[in-house]
Amino acid sequence: MTLLAASVTDTARFRAYGPRQINEIAARYGLSEDVRETVRLFSLVLPFRVNEYVLSQLVDWRRAPEDPIFQLVFPQRGMLTADDELLLARLSGEGGSRAELDAAVRRIRARLNPHPAGQMQLNVPRHDGVELPGLQHKYRETVLYFPGQGQTCHSYCTYCFRWAQFVGEADLRFAAPGPEGLVSYLGEHPEVSDVLVTGGDPMVMSTARLRSHLEPLLGVPTVRTIRIGTKSVAYWPQRFVTDKDADDALRLFEEVVASGRNLAVMAHFSHPRELGTDLARQALRRIRSTGALVYCQAPIIAHVNDDAETWAELWRTELAAGAVPYYMFVERDTGPHDYFKVPLARSVEVFRAAYRELPGLARTVRGPVMSATPGKVAVDGVEQTPEGRFFRLRMLQARNPALVGRPFRAHYSADASWLDELKLDTSTPADLAEAVRGTPKGSGSDSSAP
């Protein structure tokens, strides 16, 4: 197989760096005491993890701390409130109580909306009246699967809406012990054609472990597409090139494709620099040579990619690598949302300006899109009418399939950054208004879901 004919010299072994190694990183790259203390304090609440590839190949240390990749992976002042920062400094210092510190951390995390859009309350399906751990079923055709061994990442994004997976609190974590519950559930729900294996990052698992989760899905005839959500091409492309089981992973991908399924690698690229290394481009070539499809998505986030030039370059670079630009998301209302949020009006301007610069084949991308409680809501633009100025909105996906594709509008706001900050126009149909304003009727997992 030509995909195995790789000749590379980078055979580095993976090494993760966390809060305990911040002094080592600081000494190596000249970080200030202020930056070190920020990482130390904020990582008490939010997860922090980087690796050698990110540190040496992606961060531009000449521009730190303003560098977008540095902002992407290192906690920054402003991600927590000034009062919370002072509280953490006092309780974690000399004479502080561990019990008081732990309680304060839990309170702060609870205020950060750890599971947005009703994930715990609305998305967890049931089997024989019992909630199934590690599964979410929001949309009729798609089930999300969180294998327990894949609930970490090669590096953590500071904006990650799944941050609660990584902080060590079991009641905040989605994790399935194995695929048995998923397979049983799929047997009773033939309407499900897509399974998204997610996390965390499934590609942190060994290929043998990943195989144990994917192979059972090949025995479910109604599953036609298997998706793998991963940031590994950006943060550790060695997973597909030089890791000891990289070739085994690609053979597994080939087997999934040979079974007649679509295998879609949902690659998360937040900045074009993540595609700028030879290793990243080689990883994409090897993945594509298996017959797998590669779709690219990321949110628009302040301090990292909130300008049209960055997005246009990102989408053009993805297309040149043979990947499909898929989504520009709106940063979800969770974690350090206030630090990263971009107003919807600004997001629309960035998207349209970048979209105009693309060749036709890159105009597959959709955005900006909010993954909100009722479903995926696209902001298609702004219109001026005799009645006033409005956002044009559309349900790209919905808990209630009857809402999919339906347009509606909300009054323009220069500051709103999320769906619940918008005022719907009075012309909005009642079923759409009910879904947007409150707990929607209907669910992707029908009457067996909570």
XYZ file of N, CA, C and O in Angstrom, residues 68 227 299:
12
model
N -1.414 33.919 18.393
C -2.702 33.210 18.425
C -2.599 31.765 18.910
O -3.523 31.290 19.588
N -17.954 8.872 12.002
C -17.157 10.091 12.073
C -16.207 10.003 13.265
O -16.564 9.452 14.310
N -14.547 27.068 15.755
C -15.299 28.294 16.061
C -14.479 29.536 15.755
O -13.243 29.497 15.689
